[in-house]
PDB file of C-alpha atoms in Angstrom:
ATOM      1  CA  MET A   1     -13.202  -1.443 -60.647  1.00 35.00           C
ATOM      2  CA  ASP A   2     -15.551  -3.427 -62.712  1.00 41.00           C
ATOM      3  CA  ASN A   3     -18.185  -3.282 -60.026  1.00 42.00           C
ATOM      4  CA  MET A   4     -17.652   0.541 -59.667  1.00 39.00           C
ATOM      5  CA  LEU A   5     -19.062   0.851 -63.171  1.00 37.00           C
ATOM      6  CA  LYS A   6     -22.312  -1.387 -62.790  1.00 43.00           C
ATOM      7  CA  ASP A   7     -25.331  -0.180 -62.718  1.00 48.00           C
ATOM      8  CA  CYS A   8     -26.701  -1.274 -59.787  1.00 67.00           C
ATOM      9  CA  LYS A   9     -27.468  -1.372 -55.922  1.00 88.00           C
ATOM     10  CA  THR A  10     -24.609  -1.092 -53.358  1.00 93.00           C
ATOM     11  CA  TYR A  11     -23.963  -1.855 -49.479  1.00 96.00           C
ATOM     12  CA  TYR A  12     -22.621   0.066 -47.319  1.00 96.00           C
ATOM     13  CA  GLY A  13     -22.083  -0.587 -43.748  1.00 97.00           C
ATOM     14  CA  ALA A  14     -20.967   1.915 -40.537  1.00 97.00           C
ATOM     15  CA  ILE A  15     -19.644   1.294 -37.236  1.00 97.00           C
ATOM     16  CA  ASP A  16     -19.765   3.760 -34.949  1.00 95.00           C
ATOM     17  CA  ILE A  17     -18.161   3.257 -31.600  1.00 96.00           C
ATOM     18  CA  GLY A  18     -19.602   5.626 -29.188  1.00 92.00           C
ATOM     19  CA  SER A  19     -18.861   5.916 -25.903  1.00 92.00           C
ATOM     20  CA  ASN A  20     -22.485   4.749 -25.015  1.00 91.00           C
ATOM     21  CA  ALA A  21     -22.852   2.098 -27.926  1.00 92.00           C
ATOM     22  CA  VAL A  22     -21.670   0.781 -30.347  1.00 96.00           C
ATOM     23  CA  ARG A  23     -23.896   0.710 -33.855  1.00 96.00           C
ATOM     24  CA  LEU A  24     -23.430  -0.969 -37.069  1.00 97.00           C
ATOM     25  CA  LEU A  25     -25.256   0.689 -39.765  1.00 96.00           C
ATOM     26  CA  ILE A  26     -25.618  -1.372 -43.119  1.00 97.00           C
ATOM     27  CA  LYS A  27     -27.908   0.814 -46.150  1.00 95.00           C
ATOM     28  CA  CYS A  28     -28.113   0.287 -49.918  1.00 95.00           C
ATOM     29  CA  VAL A  29     -27.757   2.856 -52.119  1.00 90.00           C
ATOM     30  CA  GLU A  30     -29.495   2.722 -55.545  1.00 89.00           C
ATOM     31  CA  GLU A  31     -29.692   4.699 -58.512  1.00 80.00           C
ATOM     32  CA  ASP A  32     -32.306   5.179 -61.312  1.00 77.00           C
ATOM     33  CA  GLU A  33     -32.422   5.282 -64.661  1.00 75.00           C
ATOM     34  CA  GLN A  34     -31.854   8.965 -64.792  1.00 75.00           C
ATOM     35  CA  GLY A  35     -29.765   9.135 -62.419  1.00 73.00           C
ATOM     36  CA  LYS A  36     -31.193  10.076 -59.054  1.00 82.00           C
ATOM     37  CA  VAL A  37     -29.929   8.363 -55.765  1.00 82.00           C
ATOM     38  CA  PHE A  38     -31.617   6.078 -53.036  1.00 86.00           C
ATOM     39  CA  PHE A  39     -30.606   5.415 -50.287  1.00 87.00           C
ATOM     40  CA  SER A  40     -32.255   2.747 -47.438  1.00 91.00           C
ATOM     41  CA  LYS A  41     -31.485   1.423 -44.560  1.00 93.00           C
ATOM     42  CA  VAL A  42     -31.307  -2.109 -44.350  1.00 95.00           C
ATOM     43  CA  LEU A  43     -29.988  -3.257 -41.096  1.00 96.00           C
ATOM     44  CA  LEU A  44     -29.380  -0.649 -37.926  1.00 95.00           C
ATOM     45  CA  LEU A  45     -28.137  -2.961 -34.866  1.00 96.00           C
ATOM     46  CA  ARG A  46     -26.904  -1.293 -31.461  1.00 94.00           C
ATOM     47  CA  VAL A  47     -25.275  -2.046 -28.488  1.00 96.00           C
ATOM     48  CA  PRO A  48     -24.746  -1.133 -25.168  1.00 94.00           C
ATOM     49  CA  LEU A  49     -20.867  -1.805 -24.606  1.00 95.00           C
ATOM     50  CA  ARG A  50     -20.792   1.474 -22.385  1.00 94.00           C
ATOM     51  CA  LEU A  51     -16.940   2.037 -22.911  1.00 95.00           C
ATOM     52  CA  GLY A  52     -16.676   4.801 -21.210  1.00 93.00           C
ATOM     53  CA  PHE A  53     -18.108   4.079 -17.821  1.00 93.00           C
ATOM     54  CA  ASP A  54     -14.622   2.518 -17.849  1.00 94.00           C
ATOM     55  CA  VAL A  55     -12.859   4.927 -20.064  1.00 94.00           C
ATOM     56  CA  PHE A  56     -13.962   8.033 -17.503  1.00 93.00           C
ATOM     57  CA  ALA A  57     -13.778   6.134 -14.120  1.00 92.00           C
ATOM     58  CA  MET A  58     -10.145   4.213 -14.763  1.00 95.00           C
ATOM     59  CA  GLY A  59      -8.139   5.368 -18.120  1.00 95.00           C
ATOM     60  CA  LYS A  60      -8.691   2.575 -19.820  1.00 96.00           C
ATOM     61  CA  ILE A  61     -11.077   0.003 -21.409  1.00 96.00           C
ATOM     62  CA  SER A  62     -11.717  -3.404 -19.013  1.00 96.00           C
ATOM     63  CA  GLU A  63     -10.053  -6.924 -20.374  1.00 96.00           C
ATOM     64  CA  THR A  64     -14.191  -7.871 -20.135  1.00 97.00           C
ATOM     65  CA  LYS A  65     -15.320  -5.089 -22.253  1.00 97.00           C
ATOM     66  CA  GLU A  66     -12.762  -5.115 -24.015  1.00 97.00           C
ATOM     67  CA  LYS A  67     -13.793  -9.075 -25.063  1.00 97.00           C
ATOM     68  CA  ASN A  68     -17.357  -8.038 -25.441  1.00 97.00           C
ATOM     69  CA  MET A  69     -15.969  -5.752 -28.433  1.00 97.00           C
ATOM     70  CA  LEU A  70     -13.863  -8.427 -29.794  1.00 97.00           C
ATOM     71  CA  ARG A  71     -17.189 -10.588 -30.145  1.00 97.00           C
ATOM     72  CA  LEU A  72     -19.286  -7.385 -31.715  1.00 98.00           C
ATOM     73  CA  MET A  73     -16.319  -7.295 -34.218  1.00 98.00           C
ATOM     74  CA  LYS A  74     -16.383 -10.813 -35.228  1.00 97.00           C
ATOM     75  CA  VAL A  75     -20.682 -10.119 -35.287  1.00 97.00           C
ATOM     76  CA  PHE A  76     -20.114  -7.091 -37.156  1.00 98.00           C
ATOM     77  CA  HIS A  77     -18.094  -8.778 -39.650  1.00 97.00           C
ATOM     78  CA  HIS A  78     -20.127 -11.595 -40.554  1.00 97.00           C
ATOM     79  CA  LEU A  79     -23.119  -9.471 -41.109  1.00 97.00           C
ATOM     80  CA  MET A  80     -21.603  -7.168 -43.552  1.00 97.00           C
ATOM     81  CA  LYS A  81     -20.158 -10.521 -45.532  1.00 97.00           C
ATOM     82  CA  ILE A  82     -23.516 -11.608 -45.503  1.00 97.00           C
ATOM     83  CA  TYR A  83     -25.343  -8.427 -46.839  1.00 96.00           C
ATOM     84  CA  ASP A  84     -22.706  -7.693 -49.270  1.00 96.00           C
ATOM     85  CA  VAL A  85     -21.150  -4.898 -47.945  1.00 96.00           C
ATOM     86  CA  GLU A  86     -18.682  -3.246 -50.612  1.00 95.00           C
ATOM     87  CA  ASP A  87     -17.016  -0.651 -48.665  1.00 96.00           C
ATOM     88  CA  TYR A  88     -17.344   0.113 -44.669  1.00 97.00           C
ATOM     89  CA  ARG A  89     -15.638   2.609 -42.445  1.00 96.00           C
ATOM     90  CA  THR A  90     -15.506   1.550 -38.884  1.00 97.00           C
ATOM     91  CA  CYS A  91     -14.913   5.066 -36.128  1.00 96.00           C
ATOM     92  CA  ALA A  92     -14.596   5.211 -32.620  1.00 95.00           C
ATOM     93  CA  THR A  93     -14.612   8.504 -30.843  1.00 90.00           C
ATOM     94  CA  SER A  94     -14.448  10.463 -27.437  1.00 90.00           C
ATOM     95  CA  ALA A  95     -13.641   6.742 -25.288  1.00 93.00           C
ATOM     96  CA  MET A  96     -11.787   5.329 -27.308  1.00 94.00           C
ATOM     97  CA  ARG A  97      -9.829   8.987 -28.069  1.00 92.00           C
ATOM     98  CA  ASP A  98      -9.280   8.867 -23.905  1.00 93.00           C
ATOM     99  CA  ALA A  99      -8.293   4.903 -23.385  1.00 96.00           C
ATOM    100  CA  LYS A 100      -5.148   4.475 -22.160  1.00 96.00           C
ATOM    101  CA  ASN A 101      -4.885   0.903 -24.464  1.00 96.00           C
ATOM    102  CA  GLY A 102      -6.849   2.034 -27.174  1.00 95.00           C
ATOM    103  CA  LYS A 103      -4.472   1.820 -29.646  1.00 95.00           C
ATOM    104  CA  ASP A 104      -3.357  -1.396 -28.766  1.00 96.00           C
ATOM    105  CA  ILE A 105      -7.031  -3.009 -28.342  1.00 97.00           C
ATOM    106  CA  ILE A 106      -7.671  -1.730 -31.893  1.00 97.00           C
ATOM    107  CA  LYS A 107      -4.542  -3.506 -33.038  1.00 97.00           C
ATOM    108  CA  ARG A 108      -5.597  -7.002 -31.767  1.00 97.00           C
ATOM    109  CA  ILE A 109      -9.116  -6.054 -33.095  1.00 97.00           C
ATOM    110  CA  LYS A 110      -7.441  -5.815 -36.339  1.00 96.00           C
ATOM    111  CA  LYS A 111      -5.748  -8.589 -36.614  1.00 96.00           C
ATOM    112  CA  LYS A 112      -8.394 -10.998 -34.961  1.00 96.00           C
ATOM    113  CA  THR A 113     -11.251  -9.908 -36.713  1.00 95.00           C
ATOM    114  CA  GLY A 114      -9.779  -7.466 -39.801  1.00 94.00           C
ATOM    115  CA  ILE A 115     -12.030  -4.718 -38.786  1.00 96.00           C
ATOM    116  CA  ARG A 116     -10.547  -1.459 -39.315  1.00 95.00           C
ATOM    117  CA  ILE A 117     -10.708   0.901 -36.299  1.00 97.00           C
ATOM    118  CA  GLU A 118     -10.321   4.286 -36.878  1.00 96.00           C
ATOM    119  CA  ILE A 119      -9.976   6.490 -33.764  1.00 94.00           C
ATOM    120  CA  ILE A 120     -11.623  10.399 -35.196  1.00 90.00           C
ATOM    121  CA  ASP A 121     -11.071  13.678 -32.906  1.00 82.00           C
ATOM    122  CA  GLY A 122     -13.737  16.144 -32.128  1.00 74.00           C
ATOM    123  CA  GLN A 123     -13.631  18.321 -35.389  1.00 75.00           C
ATOM    124  CA  GLU A 124     -13.885  15.319 -37.779  1.00 80.00           C
ATOM    125  CA  GLU A 125     -17.075  14.050 -35.632  1.00 77.00           C
ATOM    126  CA  ALA A 126     -18.105  16.884 -36.099  1.00 72.00           C
ATOM    127  CA  LYS A 127     -17.653  17.908 -40.084  1.00 74.00           C
ATOM    128  CA  MET A 128     -18.468  14.278 -40.728  1.00 76.00           C
ATOM    129  CA  ILE A 129     -22.233  14.869 -38.600  1.00 70.00           C
ATOM    130  CA  TYR A 130     -22.348  18.159 -40.350  1.00 66.00           C
ATOM    131  CA  ASN A 131     -22.032  16.872 -43.744  1.00 64.00           C
ATOM    132  CA  ASN A 132     -24.749  14.507 -43.311  1.00 61.00           C
ATOM    133  CA  HIS A 133     -27.123  17.013 -42.837  1.00 55.00           C
ATOM    134  CA  ILE A 134     -26.255  19.645 -45.779  1.00 48.00           C
ATOM    135  CA  GLU A 135     -29.357  18.006 -47.419  1.00 47.00           C
ATOM    136  CA  CYS A 136     -32.034  18.110 -44.947  1.00 51.00           C
ATOM    137  CA  MET A 137     -30.509  22.441 -44.420  1.00 47.00           C
ATOM    138  CA  GLU A 138     -30.846  23.514 -47.979  1.00 47.00           C
ATOM    139  CA  ASP A 139     -34.251  24.768 -47.523  1.00 49.00           C
ATOM    140  CA  ARG A 140     -33.617  26.261 -43.904  1.00 59.00           C
ATOM    141  CA  ASN A 141     -32.544  29.859 -44.280  1.00 73.00           C
ATOM    142  CA  GLY A 142     -31.654  31.479 -41.308  1.00 86.00           C
ATOM    143  CA  ASN A 143     -28.783  30.557 -38.350  1.00 92.00           C
ATOM    144  CA  TYR A 144     -28.959  27.257 -37.056  1.00 91.00           C
ATOM    145  CA  MET A 145     -26.771  25.580 -34.272  1.00 92.00           C
ATOM    146  CA  TYR A 146     -26.501  21.591 -35.028  1.00 89.00           C
ATOM    147  CA  VAL A 147     -25.499  19.897 -31.772  1.00 93.00           C
ATOM    148  CA  ASP A 148     -24.729  16.378 -31.464  1.00 90.00           C
ATOM    149  CA  VAL A 149     -24.965  14.987 -27.554  1.00 94.00           C
ATOM    150  CA  GLY A 150     -22.901  11.826 -27.237  1.00 91.00           C
ATOM    151  CA  GLY A 151     -21.454   9.983 -24.434  1.00 94.00           C
ATOM    152  CA  GLY A 152     -18.068  11.260 -24.379  1.00 94.00           C
ATOM    153  CA  SER A 153     -18.595  14.502 -26.114  1.00 93.00           C
ATOM    154  CA  THR A 154     -21.033  17.123 -27.746  1.00 94.00           C
ATOM    155  CA  GLU A 155     -19.783  18.132 -31.132  1.00 91.00           C
ATOM    156  CA  ILE A 156     -21.400  21.793 -32.423  1.00 92.00           C
ATOM    157  CA  ASN A 157     -21.316  22.815 -35.811  1.00 89.00           C
ATOM    158  CA  LEU A 158     -23.338  26.555 -36.360  1.00 91.00           C
ATOM    159  CA  LEU A 159     -24.966  27.116 -39.635  1.00 86.00           C
ATOM    160  CA  SER A 160     -25.611  30.421 -41.410  1.00 88.00           C
ATOM    161  CA  GLN A 161     -27.798  30.733 -44.518  1.00 83.00           C
ATOM    162  CA  GLY A 162     -26.584  27.345 -45.132  1.00 74.00           C
ATOM    163  CA  GLU A 163     -23.066  27.964 -44.668  1.00 81.00           C
ATOM    164  CA  LEU A 164     -20.730  25.751 -42.279  1.00 83.00           C
ATOM    165  CA  VAL A 165     -19.566  29.011 -39.681  1.00 89.00           C
ATOM    166  CA  CYS A 166     -17.573  26.903 -37.364  1.00 91.00           C
ATOM    167  CA  SER A 167     -17.044  23.356 -35.656  1.00 89.00           C
ATOM    168  CA  ARG A 168     -16.680  23.134 -31.961  1.00 92.00           C
ATOM    169  CA  SER A 169     -15.853  20.028 -29.917  1.00 91.00           C
ATOM    170  CA  TYR A 170     -16.273  19.787 -25.588  1.00 95.00           C
ATOM    171  CA  ASN A 171     -15.250  16.706 -23.646  1.00 95.00           C
ATOM    172  CA  ILE A 172     -18.718  16.889 -22.697  1.00 97.00           C
ATOM    173  CA  GLY A 173     -20.900  14.284 -22.206  1.00 96.00           C
ATOM    174  CA  THR A 174     -23.621  11.369 -20.337  1.00 97.00           C
ATOM    175  CA  VAL A 175     -21.216   8.897 -19.709  1.00 95.00           C
ATOM    176  CA  ARG A 176     -18.537  12.286 -18.359  1.00 95.00           C
ATOM    177  CA  ILE A 177     -21.533  13.686 -16.194  1.00 97.00           C
ATOM    178  CA  LEU A 178     -22.412  10.530 -14.981  1.00 96.00           C
ATOM    179  CA  ASN A 179     -19.500   9.875 -14.229  1.00 95.00           C
ATOM    180  CA  ASN A 180     -17.789  13.161 -12.292  1.00 95.00           C
ATOM    181  CA  ALA A 181     -15.488  13.349 -15.342  1.00 95.00           C
ATOM    182  CA  VAL A 182     -16.526  16.343 -16.605  1.00 97.00           C
ATOM    183  CA  LYS A 183     -13.831  19.366 -15.799  1.00 96.00           C
ATOM    184  CA  GLU A 184     -15.299  22.751 -14.842  1.00 97.00           C
ATOM    185  CA  THR A 185     -13.525  24.687 -16.577  1.00 98.00           C
ATOM    186  CA  GLU A 186     -15.139  22.813 -19.815  1.00 98.00           C
ATOM    187  CA  TRP A 187     -18.272  24.134 -19.288  1.00 98.00           C
ATOM    188  CA  GLU A 188     -16.674  27.323 -18.755  1.00 98.00           C
ATOM    189  CA  ARG A 189     -15.528  27.141 -22.211  1.00 98.00           C
ATOM    190  CA  LEU A 190     -19.048  25.896 -23.461  1.00 98.00           C
ATOM    191  CA  LYS A 191     -20.321  28.703 -21.568  1.00 98.00           C
ATOM    192  CA  LYS A 192     -18.788  31.074 -22.964  1.00 98.00           C
ATOM    193  CA  ASP A 193     -18.086  29.849 -26.333  1.00 97.00           C
ATOM    194  CA  MET A 194     -22.352  30.092 -26.551  1.00 98.00           C
ATOM    195  CA  GLN A 195     -22.449  33.401 -25.538  1.00 98.00           C
ATOM    196  CA  GLU A 196     -20.148  35.330 -28.223  1.00 97.00           C
ATOM    197  CA  LEU A 197     -21.708  33.211 -30.301  1.00 97.00           C
ATOM    198  CA  ALA A 198     -25.704  34.087 -29.229  1.00 97.00           C
ATOM    199  CA  ILE A 199     -24.060  37.921 -30.169  1.00 97.00           C
ATOM    200  CA  SER A 200     -23.057  37.086 -33.363  1.00 96.00           C
ATOM    201  CA  TYR A 201     -25.735  34.861 -34.617  1.00 96.00           C
ATOM    202  CA  PRO A 202     -28.739  35.979 -33.101  1.00 95.00           C
ATOM    203  CA  GLY A 203     -32.057  34.027 -33.606  1.00 93.00           C
ATOM    204  CA  THR A 204     -30.211  30.839 -33.445  1.00 95.00           C
ATOM    205  CA  ASN A 205     -32.375  27.264 -33.330  1.00 94.00           C
ATOM    206  CA  ILE A 206     -30.692  23.620 -32.427  1.00 95.00           C
ATOM    207  CA  ILE A 207     -30.819  20.698 -34.742  1.00 89.00           C
ATOM    208  CA  GLY A 208     -30.425  18.046 -32.313  1.00 92.00           C
ATOM    209  CA  SER A 209     -28.797  14.964 -32.676  1.00 87.00           C
ATOM    210  CA  GLY A 210     -27.840  11.658 -30.990  1.00 87.00           C
ATOM    211  CA  GLY A 211     -30.137   8.620 -29.676  1.00 90.00           C
ATOM    212  CA  ASN A 212     -31.096  10.987 -26.200  1.00 95.00           C
ATOM    213  CA  ILE A 213     -32.682  13.406 -28.378  1.00 95.00           C
ATOM    214  CA  ASN A 214     -34.736  11.212 -30.454  1.00 93.00           C
ATOM    215  CA  LYS A 215     -35.846   9.786 -27.367  1.00 96.00           C
ATOM    216  CA  LEU A 216     -36.729  12.667 -25.705  1.00 97.00           C
ATOM    217  CA  TYR A 217     -38.764  14.108 -29.216  1.00 96.00           C
ATOM    218  CA  ARG A 218     -40.389  10.988 -28.910  1.00 96.00           C
ATOM    219  CA  LEU A 219     -41.334  11.058 -25.843  1.00 97.00           C
ATOM    220  CA  ALA A 220     -42.707  14.517 -25.767  1.00 96.00           C
ATOM    221  CA  GLU A 221     -46.471  15.222 -25.944  1.00 92.00           C
ATOM    222  CA  LYS A 222     -46.804  18.807 -27.884  1.00 96.00           C
ATOM    223  CA  LYS A 223     -44.301  18.590 -31.054  1.00 95.00           C
ATOM    224  CA  ASP A 224     -44.009  19.403 -34.404  1.00 93.00           C
ATOM    225  CA  LYS A 225     -44.010  16.180 -36.604  1.00 90.00           C
ATOM    226  CA  LYS A 226     -44.634  17.705 -39.978  1.00 88.00           C
ATOM    227  CA  LYS A 227     -41.206  20.255 -38.697  1.00 86.00           C
ATOM    228  CA  GLN A 228     -39.748  17.754 -36.643  1.00 89.00           C
ATOM    229  CA  ARG A 229     -38.891  20.166 -34.183  1.00 93.00           C
ATOM    230  CA  ILE A 230     -40.115  20.667 -30.371  1.00 96.00           C
ATOM    231  CA  THR A 231     -40.083  23.662 -28.564  1.00 97.00           C
ATOM    232  CA  VAL A 232     -37.356  24.567 -25.990  1.00 98.00           C
ATOM    233  CA  GLU A 233     -40.451  25.197 -23.280  1.00 98.00           C
ATOM    234  CA  VAL A 234     -41.578  21.458 -24.044  1.00 98.00           C
ATOM    235  CA  LEU A 235     -37.909  20.039 -23.716  1.00 98.00           C
ATOM    236  CA  HIS A 236     -37.524  21.893 -20.438  1.00 98.00           C
ATOM    237  CA  LYS A 237     -40.687  20.722 -18.875  1.00 98.00           C
ATOM    238  CA  LEU A 238     -39.638  16.835 -20.042  1.00 98.00           C
ATOM    239  CA  HIS A 239     -36.390  17.101 -18.498  1.00 98.00           C
ATOM    240  CA  GLU A 240     -37.999  18.328 -15.163  1.00 98.00           C
ATOM    241  CA  SER A 241     -39.895  15.424 -14.911  1.00 98.00           C
ATOM    242  CA  LEU A 242     -37.573  12.957 -15.822  1.00 98.00           C
ATOM    243  CA  ASN A 243     -34.987  14.616 -13.294  1.00 97.00           C
ATOM    244  CA  LYS A 244     -37.383  14.013 -10.477  1.00 97.00           C
ATOM    245  CA  LEU A 245     -37.420  10.378 -10.859  1.00 98.00           C
ATOM    246  CA  SER A 246     -35.129   7.724 -10.774  1.00 97.00           C
ATOM    247  CA  VAL A 247     -33.530   5.301 -12.936  1.00 97.00           C
ATOM    248  CA  GLU A 248     -36.025   2.922 -12.430  1.00 97.00           C
ATOM    249  CA  GLU A 249     -39.024   5.166 -12.002  1.00 98.00           C
ATOM    250  CA  ARG A 250     -38.122   6.706 -15.691  1.00 98.00           C
ATOM    251  CA  MET A 251     -37.862   3.132 -16.668  1.00 97.00           C
ATOM    252  CA  GLU A 252     -41.066   2.075 -15.608  1.00 97.00           C
ATOM    253  CA  LYS A 253     -43.120   5.507 -16.578  1.00 97.00           C
ATOM    254  CA  TYR A 254     -41.594   6.018 -20.319  1.00 97.00           C
ATOM    255  CA  GLN A 255     -41.075   2.080 -21.292  1.00 96.00           C
ATOM    256  CA  LEU A 256     -36.712   3.305 -20.929  1.00 97.00           C
ATOM    257  CA  LYS A 257     -34.150   0.580 -21.449  1.00 95.00           C
ATOM    258  CA  PRO A 258     -31.498   0.764 -18.322  1.00 95.00           C
ATOM    259  CA  ASP A 259     -28.990   2.389 -21.056  1.00 93.00           C
ATOM    260  CA  ARG A 260     -31.016   5.132 -21.981  1.00 96.00           C
ATOM    261  CA  ALA A 261     -32.740   5.645 -18.741  1.00 97.00           C
ATOM    262  CA  ASP A 262     -29.851   7.254 -16.919  1.00 97.00           C
ATOM    263  CA  VAL A 263     -28.521   9.090 -19.730  1.00 97.00           C
ATOM    264  CA  ILE A 264     -31.317  10.310 -20.676  1.00 98.00           C
ATOM    265  CA  VAL A 265     -31.206  13.222 -18.481  1.00 98.00           C
ATOM    266  CA  PRO A 266     -27.436  14.881 -18.332  1.00 98.00           C
ATOM    267  CA  ALA A 267     -27.968  15.042 -22.225  1.00 98.00           C
ATOM    268  CA  GLY A 268     -31.714  16.958 -21.831  1.00 98.00           C
ATOM    269  CA  ASN A 269     -28.810  19.133 -19.535  1.00 98.00           C
ATOM    270  CA  ILE A 270     -26.481  19.610 -21.858  1.00 98.00           C
ATOM    271  CA  PHE A 271     -29.370  20.843 -25.031  1.00 98.00           C
ATOM    272  CA  LEU A 272     -31.006  22.930 -22.822  1.00 98.00           C
ATOM    273  CA  THR A 273     -27.513  24.756 -21.363  1.00 98.00           C
ATOM    274  CA  ILE A 274     -27.294  25.410 -25.183  1.00 98.00           C
ATOM    275  CA  ALA A 275     -30.446  26.305 -25.546  1.00 98.00           C
ATOM    276  CA  ASP A 276     -30.409  28.800 -23.041  1.00 98.00           C
ATOM    277  CA  ILE A 277     -27.825  30.565 -23.362  1.00 98.00           C
ATOM    278  CA  ILE A 278     -28.016  30.859 -27.892  1.00 98.00           C
ATOM    279  CA  HIS A 279     -32.073  32.038 -26.818  1.00 97.00           C
ATOM    280  CA  ALA A 280     -33.098  29.035 -28.946  1.00 97.00           C
ATOM    281  CA  THR A 281     -37.332  28.921 -28.954  1.00 97.00           C
ATOM    282  CA  HIS A 282     -36.776  25.100 -31.052  1.00 96.00           C
ATOM    283  CA  ILE A 283     -35.064  21.930 -31.467  1.00 96.00           C
ATOM    284  CA  TYR A 284     -35.428  20.331 -34.564  1.00 91.00           C
ATOM    285  CA  VAL A 285     -35.044  16.638 -34.507  1.00 90.00           C
ATOM    286  CA  PRO A 286     -33.678  14.452 -37.799  1.00 80.00           C
ATOM    287  CA  VAL A 287     -33.378  11.326 -36.826  1.00 71.00           C
ATOM    288  CA  ILE A 288     -30.054  11.108 -38.590  1.00 70.00           C
ATOM    289  CA  GLY A 289     -26.270  10.312 -37.240  1.00 76.00           C
ATOM    290  CA  LEU A 290     -22.291   9.671 -37.297  1.00 83.00           C
ATOM    291  CA  ALA A 291     -22.955   6.739 -38.747  1.00 88.00           C
ATOM    292  CA  ASP A 292     -25.299   8.230 -41.637  1.00 87.00           C
ATOM    293  CA  GLY A 293     -22.246  10.914 -42.124  1.00 85.00           C
ATOM    294  CA  ILE A 294     -19.605   7.678 -42.471  1.00 91.00           C
ATOM    295  CA  ILE A 295     -21.864   5.924 -45.359  1.00 91.00           C
ATOM    296  CA  ASP A 296     -22.732   9.259 -46.788  1.00 86.00           C
ATOM    297  CA  GLY A 297     -18.573  10.171 -46.686  1.00 87.00           C
ATOM    298  CA  LEU A 298     -18.673   6.310 -48.729  1.00 91.00           C
ATOM    299  CA  TYR A 299     -20.575   7.295 -51.287  1.00 89.00           C
ATOM    300  CA  ALA A 300     -19.494  10.504 -52.359  1.00 85.00           C
ATOM    301  CA  SER A 301     -16.063   8.880 -52.151  1.00 87.00           C
ATOM    302  CA  HIS A 302     -16.777   6.008 -54.669  1.00 85.00           C
ATOM    303  CA  LEU A 303     -18.687   8.084 -57.130  1.00 83.00           C
ATOM    304  CA  GLU A 304     -15.704  10.584 -57.552  1.00 82.00           C
ATOM    305  CA  GLU A 305     -13.954   7.871 -58.110  1.00 82.00           C
ATOM    306  CA  LYS A 306     -16.205   6.427 -60.088  1.00 77.00           C
ATOM    307  CA  GLN A 307     -16.588   9.408 -62.026  1.00 76.00           C
ATOM    308  CA  LYS A 308     -12.821   9.902 -62.555  1.00 78.00           C
ATOM    309  CA  ILE A 309     -12.794   6.269 -64.551  1.00 77.00           C
ATOM    310  CA  LEU A 310     -15.499   7.602 -66.639  1.00 74.00           C
ATOM    311  CA  GLY A 311     -13.476  10.365 -67.705  1.00 70.00           C
ATOM    312  CA  ILE A 312     -16.087  13.139 -66.285  1.00 63.00           C
ATOM    313  CA  LEU A 313     -13.702  14.205 -63.234  1.00 54.00           C
ATOM    314  CA  PRO A 314      -9.947  14.468 -64.233  1.00 50.00           C
ATOM    315  CA  SER A 315      -7.545  12.344 -61.929  1.00 45.00           C
ATOM    316  CA  LYS A 316      -5.256  13.853 -59.168  1.00 42.00           C
ATOM    317  CA  LYS A 317      -2.377  12.638 -61.606  1.00 38.00           C
ATOM    318  CA  ASP A 318      -3.797  14.878 -64.323  1.00 39.00           C
ATOM    319  CA  VAL A 319      -4.154  18.136 -61.938  1.00 35.00           C
ATOM    320  CA  SER A 320      -1.239  17.778 -61.251  1.00 35.00           C
ATOM    321  CA  GLY A 321      -0.034  18.283 -65.085  1.00 36.00           C
ATOM    322  CA  THR A 322       1.512  14.619 -64.537  1.00 33.00           C
ATOM    323  CA  PRO A 323       1.444  12.757 -68.132  1.00 31.00           C
ATOM    324  CA  GLU A 324       0.074   9.535 -67.144  1.00 31.00           C
ATOM    325  CA  ASP A 325      -2.797   7.626 -68.247  1.00 33.00           C
ATOM    326  CA  ALA A 326      -6.365   7.869 -66.168  1.00 30.00           C
ATOM    327  CA  GLU A 327      -7.184   4.727 -66.608  1.00 30.00           C
ATOM    328  CA  GLU A 328      -3.689   3.362 -64.930  1.00 28.00           C
TER     329      GLU A 328
END
């Protein structure tokens, strides 16, 4: 508790175990004398474990990939110690949700590395990502659809006048598509939902998230760097160019890594399917993802606890009316 009262730098860690890649993000949070908060990225590591290729084909994670995952968690554990991380959270998404042996692997990793892994559902993933984007949406009025395309799932949040209207999650992701593991009924559900939302919320544009849309934005020749956006028309042309090429040709022409060159086309297909149905004209691409949302959540939780200690906010015990000492 004493550390929480110190006005100094604090380091937070986030591990995002996705269907295509696993990421470790470490951020430093600083407050100045006026109480203004600054977030700075200290470390970002991305390792393409590609768990989804096992899960969406066999229903479980192979022994080889489990061993690699264990090795990676040991490395992440030591890195967080080196950076003196005060708190961290590890979230696993679609592939681990679907893996038959996912919970057993989590228990073994906890025992051997100390890393606690939470499997979060699609709705929680969507809300965490949305909460991370509140700041970037403050000065944007109108209707926006926040779309996060991952290896195993696509998370959608609809915002109208800065307010969250709904959150949806679909088992449609890039690795699932490459494994022919997306059910037609899931595509139909996505399209039906998008059609209904397009009618209720006309003039909606997209805020894109995920490694693939970030790469597509960088590859696009025409872009609005000031507003961090590209037109849907530009994305269509780029997607057509990529789709005509083999994976090897994409790697050579666009200098893509192997684990990006294969998933970038199905990712573009998902974004464009949604954009066309809702008649979006632009896709905004702020380079932020789930790991950032995890750290924002950790900081918010620590800030709330600090405020309770300082007596700025009532504790849960005080709210409930129980006559307990708040400092207990």
